[in-house]
CSV table of C-alpha atoms in Angstrom, one decimal:
chain,number,residue,atom,x,y,z
C,6,MET,CA,0.3,0.2,-0.3
C,7,PRO,CA,1.7,3.1,-0.4
C,8,ASP,CA,1.9,6.1,1.4
C,9,VAL,CA,0.4,8.8,-0.6
C,10,VAL,CA,-2.0,8.4,-3.9
C,11,ILE,CA,-2.1,11.5,-5.8
C,12,VAL,CA,-4.5,12.0,-8.1
C,13,GLY,CA,-3.6,13.8,-11.5
C,14,ALA,CA,-0.2,13.8,-12.9
C,15,GLY,CA,0.1,17.4,-14.7
C,16,PRO,CA,2.8,19.6,-13.6
C,17,VAL,CA,1.3,19.7,-10.1
C,18,GLY,CA,0.7,16.0,-9.4
C,19,LEU,CA,4.3,15.5,-11.2
C,20,PHE,CA,5.8,17.8,-8.5
C,21,MET,CA,4.2,16.8,-5.2
C,22,GLY,CA,5.2,13.0,-6.1
C,23,LEU,CA,9.0,14.3,-6.7
C,24,LEU,CA,8.7,16.0,-3.5
C,25,LEU,CA,7.7,13.0,-1.6
C,26,LEU,CA,9.4,10.7,-3.2
C,27,GLN,CA,12.2,12.4,-2.5
C,28,ARG,CA,11.5,12.0,1.3
C,29,GLY,CA,11.5,8.6,1.2
C,30,HIS,CA,7.7,7.9,0.7
C,31,GLN,CA,5.6,5.5,-1.2
C,32,VAL,CA,4.2,7.2,-3.2
C,33,ARG,CA,1.6,6.1,-6.4
C,34,ILE,CA,0.2,9.1,-9.5
C,35,LEU,CA,-2.9,8.2,-10.7
C,36,GLU,CA,-3.8,9.4,-14.0
C,37,ARG,CA,-6.4,9.3,-16.4
C,38,ARG,CA,-4.6,10.3,-19.8
C,39,ILE,CA,-2.9,7.2,-21.5
C,40,SER,CA,0.2,9.5,-22.6
C,41,ARG,CA,1.4,12.8,-21.6
C,42,SER,CA,0.1,15.8,-23.5
C,43,ASN,CA,2.0,17.1,-26.3
C,44,ARG,CA,-0.2,20.7,-25.9
C,45,SER,CA,1.7,23.8,-23.8
C,46,ARG,CA,-1.1,25.8,-22.4
C,47,ALA,CA,0.8,26.7,-19.6
C,48,ILE,CA,4.4,28.3,-20.1
C,49,GLY,CA,5.6,30.6,-17.3
C,50,ILE,CA,7.5,30.1,-14.7
C,51,HIS,CA,7.9,32.5,-12.1
C,52,PRO,CA,11.3,33.0,-9.5
C,53,PRO,CA,9.0,31.9,-6.2
C,54,ALA,CA,8.4,29.0,-8.4
C,55,LEU,CA,11.6,28.6,-9.8
C,56,ALA,CA,13.3,28.5,-6.5
C,57,GLU,CA,11.0,25.4,-5.2
C,58,LEU,CA,12.2,23.2,-8.6
C,59,ALA,CA,15.7,24.1,-7.8
C,60,ARG,CA,15.4,22.7,-4.0
C,61,ALA,CA,14.1,19.9,-6.0
C,62,GLY,CA,16.8,19.5,-8.2
C,63,VAL,CA,14.9,20.1,-11.6
C,64,ALA,CA,15.3,23.5,-12.5
C,65,ASN,CA,18.8,23.7,-14.2
C,66,GLN,CA,16.9,21.0,-16.8
C,67,LEU,CA,13.9,23.7,-17.3
C,68,THR,CA,16.2,26.9,-17.5
C,69,ALA,CA,18.5,25.4,-20.1
C,70,ALA,CA,15.6,24.6,-21.4
C,71,GLY,CA,13.4,27.6,-21.9
C,72,VAL,CA,13.8,31.3,-22.7
C,73,HIS,CA,14.9,33.6,-20.1
C,74,ILE,CA,12.0,36.7,-20.4
C,75,GLU,CA,14.0,40.1,-18.5
C,76,ARG,CA,11.7,42.2,-19.2
C,77,GLY,CA,8.0,43.5,-20.4
C,78,VAL,CA,7.5,46.1,-22.7
C,79,ALA,CA,4.0,48.3,-23.6
C,80,TYR,CA,3.0,49.1,-27.2
C,81,SER,CA,0.2,51.1,-28.1
C,82,ARG,CA,-0.8,51.9,-31.9
C,83,ARG,CA,2.5,50.6,-32.5
C,84,ARG,CA,4.8,52.9,-29.8
C,85,ARG,CA,6.1,52.3,-26.9
C,86,VAL,CA,4.7,53.1,-23.6
C,87,ALA,CA,6.8,51.6,-20.8
C,88,GLN,CA,8.8,48.7,-20.2
C,89,LEU,CA,9.5,46.4,-17.0
C,90,ALA,CA,12.3,44.9,-16.0
C,91,PHE,CA,12.0,41.2,-14.3
C,92,ASP,CA,15.4,41.6,-12.2
C,93,GLY,CA,14.3,41.5,-8.7
C,94,ASP,CA,15.2,38.3,-7.6
C,95,ALA,CA,19.1,37.7,-7.3
C,96,ALA,CA,19.1,34.1,-8.3
C,97,PHE,CA,16.7,34.5,-11.1
C,98,PRO,CA,16.1,37.6,-12.1
C,99,PHE,CA,14.0,36.5,-15.0
C,100,ILE,CA,10.5,34.8,-15.8
C,101,LEU,CA,11.2,31.9,-17.8
C,102,ALA,CA,8.9,30.3,-20.8
C,103,VAL,CA,9.0,26.8,-21.3
C,104,PRO,CA,6.7,24.6,-23.0
C,105,GLN,CA,4.1,23.4,-20.5
C,106,ALA,CA,4.8,19.9,-22.4
C,107,VAL,CA,8.6,19.8,-21.9
C,108,THR,CA,8.1,20.8,-17.8
C,109,GLU,CA,5.9,17.7,-17.2
C,110,GLN,CA,9.0,15.6,-19.5
C,111,VAL,CA,11.6,16.9,-16.7
C,112,LEU,CA,9.1,16.5,-13.7
C,113,GLU,CA,8.1,12.7,-14.7
C,114,SER,CA,11.8,11.7,-15.7
C,115,ALA,CA,12.6,12.7,-11.9
C,116,VAL,CA,9.2,11.0,-11.1
C,117,GLN,CA,10.3,7.5,-13.1
C,118,ASP,CA,14.5,7.9,-11.5
C,119,LEU,CA,13.2,7.5,-7.8
C,120,ASP,CA,10.6,5.1,-8.7
C,121,ALA,CA,9.5,3.4,-13.0
C,122,GLY,CA,6.4,2.8,-10.9
C,123,ALA,CA,5.0,5.8,-9.3
C,124,ILE,CA,3.0,7.0,-12.2
C,125,VAL,CA,-0.4,5.1,-13.2
C,126,ARG,CA,-1.9,6.2,-16.8
C,127,GLY,CA,-5.0,5.5,-17.7
C,128,ALA,CA,-6.6,5.8,-14.4
C,129,ASP,CA,-10.1,7.6,-14.6
C,130,VAL,CA,-10.7,8.5,-10.6
C,131,HIS,CA,-14.0,8.7,-10.0
C,132,GLY,CA,-14.4,8.4,-5.8
C,133,VAL,CA,-12.5,7.9,-2.3
C,134,ASP,CA,-13.9,5.9,0.2
C,135,ASP,CA,-12.6,6.4,4.0
C,136,ASP,CA,-13.2,3.0,6.3
C,137,GLY,CA,-11.7,5.4,9.0
C,138,ARG,CA,-8.4,4.1,8.6
C,139,THR,CA,-7.7,3.2,5.2
C,140,LEU,CA,-8.6,5.7,1.9
C,141,ARG,CA,-9.5,3.3,-1.0
C,142,VAL,CA,-9.4,5.4,-4.1
C,143,ARG,CA,-11.2,4.0,-7.4
C,144,ALA,CA,-11.2,4.8,-11.1
C,145,ASP,CA,-12.1,3.3,-14.2
C,146,SER,CA,-9.0,1.7,-16.4
C,147,PRO,CA,-8.6,0.4,-19.8
C,148,SER,CA,-8.4,-3.2,-18.1
C,149,GLY,CA,-11.6,-2.6,-15.4
C,150,SER,CA,-11.9,-1.3,-12.0
C,151,LEU,CA,-9.1,0.2,-9.8
C,152,GLU,CA,-9.0,0.2,-6.8
C,153,VAL,CA,-5.4,1.8,-5.0
C,154,ALA,CA,-5.0,1.9,-0.9
C,155,ALA,CA,-3.8,4.6,0.9
C,156,ARG,CA,-2.9,6.9,4.0
C,157,LEU,CA,-2.9,10.3,2.2
C,158,VAL,CA,-4.7,11.4,-0.9
C,159,ILE,CA,-3.6,14.3,-2.6
C,160,ALA,CA,-6.4,15.5,-5.4
C,161,ALA,CA,-3.9,17.7,-8.2
C,162,ASP,CA,-6.8,17.0,-10.9
C,163,GLY,CA,-7.3,20.4,-11.7
C,164,ALA,CA,-9.9,22.7,-12.6
C,165,ARG,CA,-12.6,19.7,-12.8
C,166,SER,CA,-11.2,18.0,-10.1
C,167,ALA,CA,-13.6,15.1,-9.5
C,168,ILE,CA,-12.0,15.1,-6.1
C,169,ARG,CA,-13.3,18.2,-5.2
C,170,ARG,CA,-17.4,17.5,-6.4
C,171,ARG,CA,-16.9,15.0,-4.1
C,172,TYR,CA,-16.2,17.0,-1.2
C,173,LEU,CA,-17.2,20.6,-1.6
C,174,PRO,CA,-20.3,19.5,-4.2
C,175,GLY,CA,-22.1,22.7,-4.3
C,176,LEU,CA,-18.5,25.2,-4.9
C,177,ARG,CA,-19.2,28.0,-7.4
C,178,SER,CA,-17.2,29.4,-9.4
C,179,ARG,CA,-17.4,33.0,-11.0
C,180,SER,CA,-17.2,34.2,-14.7
C,181,TYR,CA,-15.8,37.0,-16.1
C,182,PRO,CA,-16.6,39.3,-19.1
C,183,ASP,CA,-13.8,38.3,-20.6
C,184,CYS,CA,-12.8,35.5,-23.6
C,185,TYR,CA,-9.3,34.8,-24.7
C,186,ILE,CA,-7.8,33.0,-28.2
C,187,MET,CA,-3.9,31.8,-28.4
C,188,GLY,CA,-1.6,30.9,-30.2
C,189,ASP,CA,2.1,29.5,-31.7
C,190,PHE,CA,3.2,30.5,-34.5
C,191,PRO,CA,7.0,31.2,-35.9
C,192,ASP,CA,8.4,34.6,-34.2
C,193,ASN,CA,9.5,37.0,-37.0
C,194,THR,CA,9.1,40.3,-34.8
C,195,GLY,CA,12.2,40.8,-34.0
C,196,HIS,CA,11.4,41.6,-30.2
C,197,GLY,CA,13.9,38.4,-29.2
C,198,PRO,CA,13.5,37.5,-25.3
C,199,ASP,CA,11.2,40.3,-24.1
C,200,ALA,CA,7.1,39.5,-23.3
C,201,VAL,CA,5.3,42.6,-24.7
C,202,LEU,CA,1.9,43.9,-24.1
C,203,TYR,CA,-0.3,45.7,-26.7
C,204,LEU,CA,-2.5,47.8,-25.2
C,205,GLU,CA,-5.0,48.9,-27.8
C,206,PRO,CA,-8.3,50.8,-27.4
C,207,GLU,CA,-10.2,47.0,-28.6
C,208,GLY,CA,-8.4,45.2,-26.1
C,209,ILE,CA,-5.4,43.9,-25.1
C,210,VAL,CA,-2.8,41.5,-27.1
C,211,GLU,CA,0.0,39.5,-25.4
C,212,SER,CA,3.0,38.1,-27.0
C,213,PHE,CA,5.3,35.7,-25.1
C,214,PRO,CA,8.9,34.2,-26.8
C,215,LEU,CA,9.3,30.7,-26.5
C,216,PRO,CA,12.1,28.0,-27.1
C,217,GLY,CA,12.8,27.5,-30.7
C,218,GLY,CA,11.9,31.0,-32.7
C,219,VAL,CA,8.5,30.4,-31.5
C,220,ARG,CA,6.0,33.6,-30.1
C,221,ARG,CA,2.5,32.9,-28.1
C,222,TRP,CA,0.0,35.2,-29.0
C,223,VAL,CA,-2.9,35.6,-26.6
C,224,VAL,CA,-5.8,38.4,-28.1
C,225,ARG,CA,-8.5,39.7,-25.6
C,226,LEU,CA,-12.3,39.0,-26.7
C,227,GLY,CA,-15.4,39.9,-25.0
C,228,ALA,CA,-17.8,36.9,-26.4
C,229,PRO,CA,-17.0,33.2,-27.1
C,230,TYR,CA,-14.4,32.6,-30.3
C,231,LYS,CA,-16.3,29.5,-32.0
C,232,ASP,CA,-14.1,27.2,-34.0
C,233,PRO,CA,-10.8,29.1,-34.4
C,234,THR,CA,-8.5,29.0,-36.5
C,235,ALA,CA,-4.7,30.2,-37.4
C,236,VAL,CA,-6.2,32.4,-39.8
C,237,GLY,CA,-8.6,34.1,-38.0
C,238,LEU,CA,-6.0,34.5,-35.0
C,239,ALA,CA,-3.4,35.9,-37.8
C,240,ARG,CA,-5.8,38.7,-38.7
C,241,LEU,CA,-7.1,39.7,-35.6
C,242,VAL,CA,-3.2,40.3,-34.3
C,243,THR,CA,-2.4,42.2,-37.8
C,244,ALA,CA,-5.4,44.3,-37.0
C,245,ARG,CA,-4.5,45.1,-33.8
C,246,THR,CA,-1.2,45.6,-33.4
C,247,GLY,CA,0.3,45.7,-37.5
C,248,GLU,CA,2.2,42.3,-36.4
C,249,VAL,CA,2.1,39.7,-39.6
C,250,LEU,CA,2.1,36.0,-38.4
C,251,ASP,CA,2.9,33.3,-40.4
C,252,ALA,CA,-0.3,31.2,-40.2
C,253,ALA,CA,1.0,28.1,-41.7
C,254,GLY,CA,3.5,27.7,-39.4
C,255,ASN,CA,0.9,27.6,-36.5
C,256,SER,CA,1.6,25.0,-33.6
C,257,MET,CA,-0.7,25.5,-31.5
C,258,LEU,CA,-4.5,27.2,-30.9
C,259,SER,CA,-6.9,27.3,-27.9
C,260,ALA,CA,-9.6,29.4,-27.1
C,261,PHE,CA,-11.2,29.8,-24.0
C,262,GLU,CA,-13.5,31.9,-21.3
C,263,VAL,CA,-11.9,33.0,-18.2
C,264,ARG,CA,-13.5,31.7,-14.5
C,265,SER,CA,-12.7,31.6,-10.7
C,266,ARG,CA,-13.3,28.9,-8.4
C,267,LEU,CA,-11.6,29.4,-4.5
C,268,ALA,CA,-12.2,26.4,-2.0
C,269,GLN,CA,-13.1,27.7,1.5
C,270,ARG,CA,-11.2,24.6,2.7
C,271,MET,CA,-8.5,22.7,1.1
C,272,VAL,CA,-7.9,19.8,3.4
C,273,HIS,CA,-10.6,17.4,4.3
C,274,GLY,CA,-9.2,15.3,6.9
C,275,ARG,CA,-6.4,13.1,5.4
C,276,VAL,CA,-7.5,14.8,1.6
C,277,VAL,CA,-6.1,17.5,0.5
C,278,LEU,CA,-6.8,19.6,-3.1
C,279,LEU,CA,-4.3,21.0,-4.9
C,280,GLY,CA,-3.3,23.7,-7.4
C,281,ASP,CA,-6.1,24.2,-9.7
C,282,ALA,CA,-8.4,21.4,-7.9
C,283,ALA,CA,-8.3,24.1,-4.7
C,284,HIS,CA,-8.3,27.7,-6.6
C,285,GLU,CA,-9.3,28.3,-10.2
C,286,ILE,CA,-7.4,31.5,-11.1
C,287,SER,CA,-7.5,33.1,-14.7
C,288,PRO,CA,-4.4,31.9,-16.5
C,289,ILE,CA,-3.8,35.9,-17.6
C,290,GLY,CA,-1.0,36.1,-16.1
C,291,GLY,CA,0.4,32.7,-15.8
C,292,GLN,CA,0.3,32.2,-12.0
C,293,GLY,CA,-1.9,28.8,-11.5
C,294,MET,CA,0.9,26.2,-12.2
C,295,ASN,CA,3.0,28.5,-9.7
C,296,LEU,CA,0.0,28.4,-7.5
C,297,GLY,CA,-0.4,25.2,-7.3
C,298,TRP,CA,4.3,24.3,-7.0
C,299,LEU,CA,3.9,26.5,-4.4
C,300,ASP,CA,1.1,24.8,-2.5
C,301,ALA,CA,2.7,21.4,-3.2
C,302,ALA,CA,6.1,23.1,-1.5
C,303,ALA,CA,4.4,23.9,1.7
C,304,LEU,CA,2.4,20.7,1.4
C,305,ALA,CA,5.4,18.1,1.5
C,306,PRO,CA,7.1,18.7,4.7
C,307,ILE,CA,3.8,18.6,6.5
C,308,VAL,CA,2.9,15.0,5.1
C,309,ASP,CA,6.3,13.9,5.4
C,310,ALA,CA,6.1,14.9,8.9
C,311,SER,CA,2.3,13.1,9.7
C,312,LEU,CA,3.7,10.1,7.9
C,313,ARG,CA,6.5,9.9,10.5
C,314,GLY,CA,3.7,10.1,13.2
C,315,ALA,CA,4.2,14.0,14.2
C,316,ASP,CA,1.3,15.5,15.4
C,317,VAL,CA,0.6,18.2,12.2
C,318,GLY,CA,-2.6,20.1,13.0
C,319,ARG,CA,-1.2,23.1,13.7
C,320,ASP,CA,1.0,23.0,10.6
C,321,VAL,CA,-2.3,21.8,8.7
C,322,ALA,CA,-4.3,25.0,9.8
C,323,ASN,CA,-1.4,27.6,8.7
C,324,PHE,CA,-0.9,25.8,5.6
C,325,GLU,CA,-4.4,26.4,4.6
C,326,LYS,CA,-4.5,29.8,5.8
C,327,SER,CA,-1.4,30.9,3.8
C,328,ARG,CA,-2.2,28.9,0.9
C,329,LYS,CA,-5.7,30.7,0.8
C,330,LYS,CA,-4.7,33.8,1.1
C,331,ALA,CA,-2.1,33.3,-1.5
C,332,ALA,CA,-4.6,31.8,-4.0
C,333,LEU,CA,-7.0,34.8,-2.9
C,334,ARG,CA,-4.4,37.4,-3.8
C,335,ALA,CA,-3.2,35.4,-6.9
C,336,SER,CA,-7.4,35.5,-7.8
C,337,ARG,CA,-7.4,39.3,-7.4
C,338,GLN,CA,-3.9,39.9,-9.7
C,339,ALA,CA,-5.6,38.1,-12.7
C,340,GLY,CA,-8.4,40.1,-12.5
C,341,LEU,CA,-6.5,43.4,-13.2
C,342,ASN,CA,-4.5,41.7,-15.3
C,343,MET,CA,-7.8,41.4,-17.2
C,344,ALA,CA,-8.9,44.8,-15.9
C,345,LEU,CA,-6.4,46.3,-17.7
C,346,GLY,CA,-6.6,44.8,-21.4
C,347,ARG,CA,-10.5,45.5,-21.7
C,348,PRO,CA,-11.4,47.9,-24.5
C,349,LEU,CA,-11.3,51.7,-24.1
C,350,PRO,CA,-12.3,54.2,-26.0
C,351,PRO,CA,-8.8,55.6,-27.2
C,352,PRO,CA,-9.3,59.1,-25.6
C,353,ALA,CA,-8.9,57.1,-22.0
C,354,MET,CA,-6.3,54.7,-23.5
C,355,TYR,CA,-3.9,57.5,-24.1
C,356,ALA,CA,-4.6,59.0,-20.8
C,357,ARG,CA,-4.8,55.6,-19.0
C,358,ASN,CA,-1.4,54.6,-20.8
C,359,SER,CA,0.3,58.0,-20.3
C,360,ILE,CA,-0.3,57.4,-16.2
C,361,PHE,CA,1.0,54.0,-16.8
C,362,ALA,CA,4.2,55.0,-18.4
C,363,THR,CA,4.4,57.8,-15.6
C,364,ALA,CA,4.2,55.8,-13.0
C,365,LEU,CA,6.5,52.7,-14.3
C,366,ALA,CA,9.2,55.6,-14.2
C,367,VAL,CA,9.2,55.8,-10.4
C,368,PRO,CA,11.3,52.9,-9.2
C,369,VAL,CA,9.6,52.6,-5.7
C,370,VAL,CA,6.2,51.8,-8.3
C,371,SER,CA,7.9,49.7,-10.7
C,372,GLU,CA,9.4,47.6,-8.0
C,373,LEU,CA,5.9,47.2,-6.7
C,374,VAL,CA,4.3,46.0,-9.8
C,375,GLU,CA,7.6,43.9,-10.7
C,376,ARG,CA,7.2,41.8,-7.5
C,377,ARG,CA,3.4,41.3,-8.0
C,378,PHE,CA,3.7,40.5,-11.8
C,379,THR,CA,6.8,38.2,-10.8
C,380,MET,CA,4.5,36.6,-7.8
C,381,ARG,CA,7.1,37.6,-5.6
């Protein structure tokens, strides 16, 4: 019987598993997908998360594979408005841009180096039973029903978590008047490793460098984009920014709406909700995956102590309080990011941009903004 069952082999579940394996515990990570996904939605890794990845021994592989974004630059109507350096962290003076598929590959390899059988794929978890002594995780698999017993269960199964629905069936989500379409295209902008924001009256366009001469584009819309196409996204980008994209070179395309959902309780006896299962926030700003990693880093020593027989009641309470506070702060920051990207009449946009540029020229203000954007 493993000490811990982790539901979900995304970046957060894999990292949680790695931390516990490194502490000598038996872990099983149950994942619905038969194979690792090649889609890369989450790409930004912030300095606090990089510090935790470094402690786990996997940061070097990721920093070598990614693009170091050392500053963000804002434009409006093809004129530069302002810029912000991401150099406030001495160890990691940048935001790392690396495809999620690469991140998962690095974490999965690290897990398997410690236990080749730790990850069980094709296990679609649909329930947890507790007889007072043992937790039993029930799942469907290609070979039939599967049941795995454990002392603890950690749910890192994402925003649609089956475990969260079991323990918090009435948890409501909040919707926003923001929809987005995003895609990856060959980078012919000349912006190099800079992140670029286009603050336009029709709505924001965001642009981030990726390895291999690729750049991600994210366009804010006021309504869901039905049947997205690379050509359609390229036209939107050109109409707002003047940048011309190579639609034939598109390698990823996604349209999505935004909602948030914050669980009032992350700990339910011997079951813990982690990452998006506990706090779903807007992906604008790239905080969700990082938030989950910081959850895992805070939880791992508590789980370790508990499995070794220590009384961790106070530690659990402090963990839940601090991580809920961090999630609320990240959710508010994501909401502010979205608000700044909404359409404005040109006169109001020009006035807002001028205030924005003037404020960022003040060192104290720019340092505060940098800390918020990098989750420090």
